[in-house]
CSV table of C-alpha atoms in Angstrom, one decimal:
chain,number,residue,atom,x,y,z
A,619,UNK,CA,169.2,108.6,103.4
A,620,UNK,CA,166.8,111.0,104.8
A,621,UNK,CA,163.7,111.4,102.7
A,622,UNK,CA,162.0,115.1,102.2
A,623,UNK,CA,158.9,115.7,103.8
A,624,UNK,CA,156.5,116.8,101.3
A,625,UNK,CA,155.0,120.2,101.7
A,626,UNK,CA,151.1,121.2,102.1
A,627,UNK,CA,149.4,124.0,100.9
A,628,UNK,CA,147.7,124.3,104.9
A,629,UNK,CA,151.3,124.2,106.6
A,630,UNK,CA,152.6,127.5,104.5
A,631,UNK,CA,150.2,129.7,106.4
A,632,UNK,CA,150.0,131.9,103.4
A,633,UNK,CA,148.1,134.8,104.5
A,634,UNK,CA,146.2,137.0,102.0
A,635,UNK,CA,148.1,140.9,102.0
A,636,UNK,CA,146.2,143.7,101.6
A,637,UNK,CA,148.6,145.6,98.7
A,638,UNK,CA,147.0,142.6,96.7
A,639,UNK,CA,143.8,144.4,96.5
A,640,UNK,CA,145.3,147.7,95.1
A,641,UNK,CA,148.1,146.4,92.3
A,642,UNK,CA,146.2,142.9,91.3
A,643,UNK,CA,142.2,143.7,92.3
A,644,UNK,CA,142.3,140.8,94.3
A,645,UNK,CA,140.0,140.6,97.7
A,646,UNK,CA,140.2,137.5,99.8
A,647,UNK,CA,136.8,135.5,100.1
A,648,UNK,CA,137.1,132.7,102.8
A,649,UNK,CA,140.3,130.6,101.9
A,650,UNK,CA,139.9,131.9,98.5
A,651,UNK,CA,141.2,134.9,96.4
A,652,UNK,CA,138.9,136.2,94.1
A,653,UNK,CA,139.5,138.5,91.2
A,654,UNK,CA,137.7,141.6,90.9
A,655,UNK,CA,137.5,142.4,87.3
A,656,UNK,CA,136.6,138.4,86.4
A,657,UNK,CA,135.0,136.9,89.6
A,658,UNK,CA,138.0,134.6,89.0
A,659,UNK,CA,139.0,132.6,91.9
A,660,UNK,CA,142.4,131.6,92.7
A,661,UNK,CA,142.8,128.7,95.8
A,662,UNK,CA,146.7,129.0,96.4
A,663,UNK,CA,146.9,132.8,98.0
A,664,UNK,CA,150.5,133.2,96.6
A,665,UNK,CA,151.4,136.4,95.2
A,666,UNK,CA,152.7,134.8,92.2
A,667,UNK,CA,149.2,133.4,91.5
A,668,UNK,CA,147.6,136.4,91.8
A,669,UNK,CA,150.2,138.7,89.4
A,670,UNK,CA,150.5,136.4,87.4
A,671,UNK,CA,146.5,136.3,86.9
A,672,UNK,CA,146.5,140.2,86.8
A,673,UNK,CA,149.5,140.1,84.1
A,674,UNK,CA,148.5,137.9,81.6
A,675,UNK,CA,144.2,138.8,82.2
A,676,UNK,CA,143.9,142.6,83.0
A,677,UNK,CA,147.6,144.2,82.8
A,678,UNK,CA,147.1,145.8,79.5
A,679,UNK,CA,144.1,147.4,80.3
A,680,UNK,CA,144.3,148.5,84.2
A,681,UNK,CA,147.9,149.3,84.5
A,682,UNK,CA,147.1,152.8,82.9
A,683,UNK,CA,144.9,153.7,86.1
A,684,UNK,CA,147.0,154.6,88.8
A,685,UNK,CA,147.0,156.9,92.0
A,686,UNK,CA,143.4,157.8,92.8
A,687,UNK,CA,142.0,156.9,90.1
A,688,UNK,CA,142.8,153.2,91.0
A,689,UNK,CA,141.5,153.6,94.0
A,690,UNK,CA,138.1,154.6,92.9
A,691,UNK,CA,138.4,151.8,90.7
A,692,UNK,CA,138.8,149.2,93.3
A,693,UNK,CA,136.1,150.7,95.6
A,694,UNK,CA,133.4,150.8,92.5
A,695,UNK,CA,134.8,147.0,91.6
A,696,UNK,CA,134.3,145.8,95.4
A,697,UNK,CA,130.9,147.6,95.5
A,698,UNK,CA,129.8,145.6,92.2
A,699,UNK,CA,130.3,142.3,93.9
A,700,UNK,CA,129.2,143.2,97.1
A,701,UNK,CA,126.3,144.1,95.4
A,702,UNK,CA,125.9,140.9,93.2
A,703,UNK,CA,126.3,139.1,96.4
A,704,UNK,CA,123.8,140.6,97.8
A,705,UNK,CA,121.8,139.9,94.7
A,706,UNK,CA,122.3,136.3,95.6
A,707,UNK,CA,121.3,136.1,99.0
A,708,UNK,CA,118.2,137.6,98.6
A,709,UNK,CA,117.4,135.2,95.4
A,710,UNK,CA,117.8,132.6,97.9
A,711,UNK,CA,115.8,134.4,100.2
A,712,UNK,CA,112.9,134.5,98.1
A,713,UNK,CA,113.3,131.0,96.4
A,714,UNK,CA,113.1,129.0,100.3
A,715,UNK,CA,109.9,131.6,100.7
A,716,UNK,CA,108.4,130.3,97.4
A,717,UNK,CA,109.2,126.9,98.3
A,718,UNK,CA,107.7,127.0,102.1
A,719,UNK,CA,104.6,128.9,100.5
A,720,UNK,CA,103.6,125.9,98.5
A,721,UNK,CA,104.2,123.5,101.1
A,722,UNK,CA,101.5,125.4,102.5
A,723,UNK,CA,99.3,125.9,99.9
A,724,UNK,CA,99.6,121.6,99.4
A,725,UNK,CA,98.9,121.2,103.0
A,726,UNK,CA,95.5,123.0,102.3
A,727,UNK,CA,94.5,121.7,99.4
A,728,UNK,CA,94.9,117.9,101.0
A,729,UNK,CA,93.6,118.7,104.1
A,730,UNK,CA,90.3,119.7,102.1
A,731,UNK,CA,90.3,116.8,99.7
A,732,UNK,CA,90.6,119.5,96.9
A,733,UNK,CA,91.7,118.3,93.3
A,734,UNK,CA,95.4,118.7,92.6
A,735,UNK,CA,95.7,120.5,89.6
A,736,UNK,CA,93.5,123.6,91.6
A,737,UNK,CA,97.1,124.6,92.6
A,738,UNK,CA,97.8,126.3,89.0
A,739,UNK,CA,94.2,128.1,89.6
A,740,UNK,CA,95.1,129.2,93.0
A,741,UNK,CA,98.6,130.6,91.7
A,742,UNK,CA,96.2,132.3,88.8
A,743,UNK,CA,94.4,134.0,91.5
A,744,UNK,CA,97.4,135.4,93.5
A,745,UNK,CA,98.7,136.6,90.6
A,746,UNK,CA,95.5,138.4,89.2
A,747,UNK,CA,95.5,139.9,93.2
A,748,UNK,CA,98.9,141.0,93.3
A,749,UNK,CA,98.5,143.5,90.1
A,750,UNK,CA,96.2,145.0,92.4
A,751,UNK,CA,97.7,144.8,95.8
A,752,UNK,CA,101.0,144.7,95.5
A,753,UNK,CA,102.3,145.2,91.4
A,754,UNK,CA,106.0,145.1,93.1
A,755,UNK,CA,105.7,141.7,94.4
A,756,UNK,CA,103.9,139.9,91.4
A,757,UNK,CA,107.1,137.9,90.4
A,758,UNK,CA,107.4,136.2,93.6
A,759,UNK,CA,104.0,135.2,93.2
A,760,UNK,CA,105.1,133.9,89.9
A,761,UNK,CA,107.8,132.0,91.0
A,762,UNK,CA,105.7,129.9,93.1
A,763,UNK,CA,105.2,126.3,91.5
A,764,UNK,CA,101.6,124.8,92.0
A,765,UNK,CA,101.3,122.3,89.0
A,766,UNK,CA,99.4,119.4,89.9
A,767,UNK,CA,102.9,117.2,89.3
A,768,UNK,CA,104.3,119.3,92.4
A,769,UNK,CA,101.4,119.9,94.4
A,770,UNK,CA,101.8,116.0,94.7
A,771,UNK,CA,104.4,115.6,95.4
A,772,UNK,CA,104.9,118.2,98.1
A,773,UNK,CA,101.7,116.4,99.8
A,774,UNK,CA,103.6,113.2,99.3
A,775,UNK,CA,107.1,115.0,101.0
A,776,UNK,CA,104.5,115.8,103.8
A,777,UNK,CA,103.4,112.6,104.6
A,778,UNK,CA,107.0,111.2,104.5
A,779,UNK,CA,107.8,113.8,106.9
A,780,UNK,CA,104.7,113.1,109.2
A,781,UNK,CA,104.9,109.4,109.2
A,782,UNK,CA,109.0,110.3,110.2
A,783,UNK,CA,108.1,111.9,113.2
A,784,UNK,CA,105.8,109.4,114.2
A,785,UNK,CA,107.6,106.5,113.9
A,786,UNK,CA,110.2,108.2,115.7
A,787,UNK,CA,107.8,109.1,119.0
A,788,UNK,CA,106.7,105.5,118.8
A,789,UNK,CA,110.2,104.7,119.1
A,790,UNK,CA,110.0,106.2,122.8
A,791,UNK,CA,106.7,105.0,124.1
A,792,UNK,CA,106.7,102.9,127.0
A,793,UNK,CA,103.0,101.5,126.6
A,794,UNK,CA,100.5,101.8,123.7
A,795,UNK,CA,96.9,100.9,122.6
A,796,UNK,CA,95.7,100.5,119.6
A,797,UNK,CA,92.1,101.9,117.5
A,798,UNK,CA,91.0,100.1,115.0
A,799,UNK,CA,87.5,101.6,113.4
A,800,UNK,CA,85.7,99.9,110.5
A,801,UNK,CA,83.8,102.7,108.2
A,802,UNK,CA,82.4,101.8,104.4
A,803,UNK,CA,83.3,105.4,102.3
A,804,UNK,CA,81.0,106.7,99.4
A,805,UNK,CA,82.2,104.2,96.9
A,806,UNK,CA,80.8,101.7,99.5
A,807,UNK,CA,84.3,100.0,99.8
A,808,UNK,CA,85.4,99.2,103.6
A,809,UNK,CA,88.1,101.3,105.4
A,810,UNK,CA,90.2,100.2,108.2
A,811,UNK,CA,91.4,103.1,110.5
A,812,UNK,CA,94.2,102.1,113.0
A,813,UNK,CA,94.8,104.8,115.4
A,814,UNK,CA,98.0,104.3,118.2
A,815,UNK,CA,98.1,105.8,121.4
A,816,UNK,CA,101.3,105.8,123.4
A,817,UNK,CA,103.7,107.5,126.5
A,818,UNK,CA,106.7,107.9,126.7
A,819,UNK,CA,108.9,107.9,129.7
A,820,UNK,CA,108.5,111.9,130.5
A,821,UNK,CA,104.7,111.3,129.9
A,822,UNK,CA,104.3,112.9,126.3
A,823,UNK,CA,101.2,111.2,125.5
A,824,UNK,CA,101.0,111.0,121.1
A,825,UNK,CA,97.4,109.7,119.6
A,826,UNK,CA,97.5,110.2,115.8
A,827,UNK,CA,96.2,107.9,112.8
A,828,UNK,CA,98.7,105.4,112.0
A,829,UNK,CA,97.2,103.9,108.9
A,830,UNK,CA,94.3,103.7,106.9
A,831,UNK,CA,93.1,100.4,104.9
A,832,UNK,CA,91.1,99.8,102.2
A,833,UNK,CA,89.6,96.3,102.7
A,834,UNK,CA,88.1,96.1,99.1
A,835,UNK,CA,87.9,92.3,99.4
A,836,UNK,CA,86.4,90.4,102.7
A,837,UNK,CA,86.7,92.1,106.1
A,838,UNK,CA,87.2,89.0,108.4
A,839,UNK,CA,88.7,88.7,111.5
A,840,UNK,CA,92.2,87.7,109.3
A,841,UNK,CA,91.7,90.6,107.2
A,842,UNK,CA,91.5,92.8,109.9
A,843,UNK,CA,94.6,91.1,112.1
A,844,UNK,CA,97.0,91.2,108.9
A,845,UNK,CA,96.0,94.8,108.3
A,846,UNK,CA,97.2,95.4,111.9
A,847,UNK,CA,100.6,93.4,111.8
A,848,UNK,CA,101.7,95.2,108.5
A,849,UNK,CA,101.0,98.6,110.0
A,850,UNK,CA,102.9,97.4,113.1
A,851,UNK,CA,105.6,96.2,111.3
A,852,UNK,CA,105.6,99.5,109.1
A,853,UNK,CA,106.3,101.5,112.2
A,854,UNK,CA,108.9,98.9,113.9
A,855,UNK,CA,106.2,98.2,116.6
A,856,UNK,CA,106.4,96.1,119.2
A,857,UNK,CA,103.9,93.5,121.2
A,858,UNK,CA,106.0,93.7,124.5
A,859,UNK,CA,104.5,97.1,125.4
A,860,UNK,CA,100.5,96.9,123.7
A,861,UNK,CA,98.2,97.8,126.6
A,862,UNK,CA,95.4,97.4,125.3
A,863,UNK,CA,93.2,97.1,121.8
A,864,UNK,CA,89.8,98.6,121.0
A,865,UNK,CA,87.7,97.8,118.3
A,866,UNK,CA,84.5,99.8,117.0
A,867,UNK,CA,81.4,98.5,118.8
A,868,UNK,CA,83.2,96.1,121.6
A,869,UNK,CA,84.6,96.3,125.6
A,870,UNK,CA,88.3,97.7,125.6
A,871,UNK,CA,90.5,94.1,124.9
A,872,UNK,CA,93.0,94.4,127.7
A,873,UNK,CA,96.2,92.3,126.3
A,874,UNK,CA,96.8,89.5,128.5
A,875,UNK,CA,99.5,89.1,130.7
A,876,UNK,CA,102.4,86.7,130.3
């Protein structure tokens, strides 16, 4: 007993005709139909789908337009959601700009050791400059979010993004050395810089500041070594290929060989 192969909606090859358009207000959108009149979207392309959409939705009031008049209907209908889509792109547009602008404005304010909450005065300040400047343009300047809740946590979305990258040239260095510098801050509380320096095999040489620790209790030898070890275990670093370790105030340590 042979059993019926069921059918799919991809094998049909149902192919959007363009009559649709004139006696349903139907344009296709990608794999979709779309209604004209209701923004409706139909996702089997059959004609029956589509009239019957029209017939029970729009018949009584559009069947009465016919001949050119329909026409000009369908062009004014198409030009409305070309339009709206339109609309939408550039809302998009101007939301990643907003968005990108206060990554930047974050990046400044950390990189000066400014308070948080001075984003929402900053933001003040563009505002009050853009009635002047550019009156057109004040609403993007009001869309931009600087409370001191974001401004956070865009600085902390940096970091995560910094530390990504670094872990990930680390990854490719073929020998490193290490920095570590001892420094007391203005709260007279001890801080531990650890800076790596590394090449990789197509001798891209990276030297940035892998971690900064505050030794608030003793600052011992131990102190100093288990500061290290987390910071290498934090970015997956490996003994195998350390060159070489400096410390603040001694001769370069060379690591010694197996």
């Amino acid at each position: 007993m042979s059993v019926s192969k069921k059918r799919k909606i991809s094998d049909e090859s149902r192919v959007f005709q363009e009559k649709w358009s004139n006696n349903y207000f139907f344009i296709q959108v990608k794999e979709k139909a779309i209604c004209l009149i209701c923004q409706e979207s139909i996702a089997v392309m059959k004609e029956y789908n589509l009239k019957r959409h029209y017939g029970t939705k729009h018949a009584a009031k559009y069947d009465m337009i016919q001949g050119q008049l329909r026409i000009d209907k369908l062009a004014l209908l198409m030009k409305n959601i070309q339009g709206q889509s339109s609309g939408l792109k550039k809302y998009h547009k101007d939301s990643e700009a907003s968005v990108k602008a206060s990554f930047i404005i974050a990046q400044k304010i950390s990189a000066k050791s400014k308070p948080f909450t001075d984003g929402e005065f900053i933001k003040e300040c563009m505002e009050a400059a853009s009635e002047i400047l550019c009156p057109a343009q004040k609403q993007l300047f009001s869309k931009l979010s600087l409370s001191g809740v974001t401004v956070a946590r865009r600085i902390e979305e940096l970091g995560t993004d910094i530390e990504s990258t670094l872990k990930e040239r680390i990854s490719k260095f073929i020998f490193y050395s290490l920095t570590l510098d001892e420094s007391t801050d203005l709260s007279d509380t001890a801080q531990l810089a650890i800076f790596v320096r590394g090449i990789d095999s197509n001798f891209n040489i990276t030297e940035e500041l892998a971690a900064l620790f505050p030794m608030k209790g003793t600052t011992k030898s131990c102190d100093i070594f288990n500061a290290l070890i987390s910071t290498l275990n934090r970015f997956d670093i490996k003994l195998n290929n350390l060159s070489g370790v400096i410390t603040d105030g001694v001769k370069n340590n060379t690591w010694p060989a197996a």
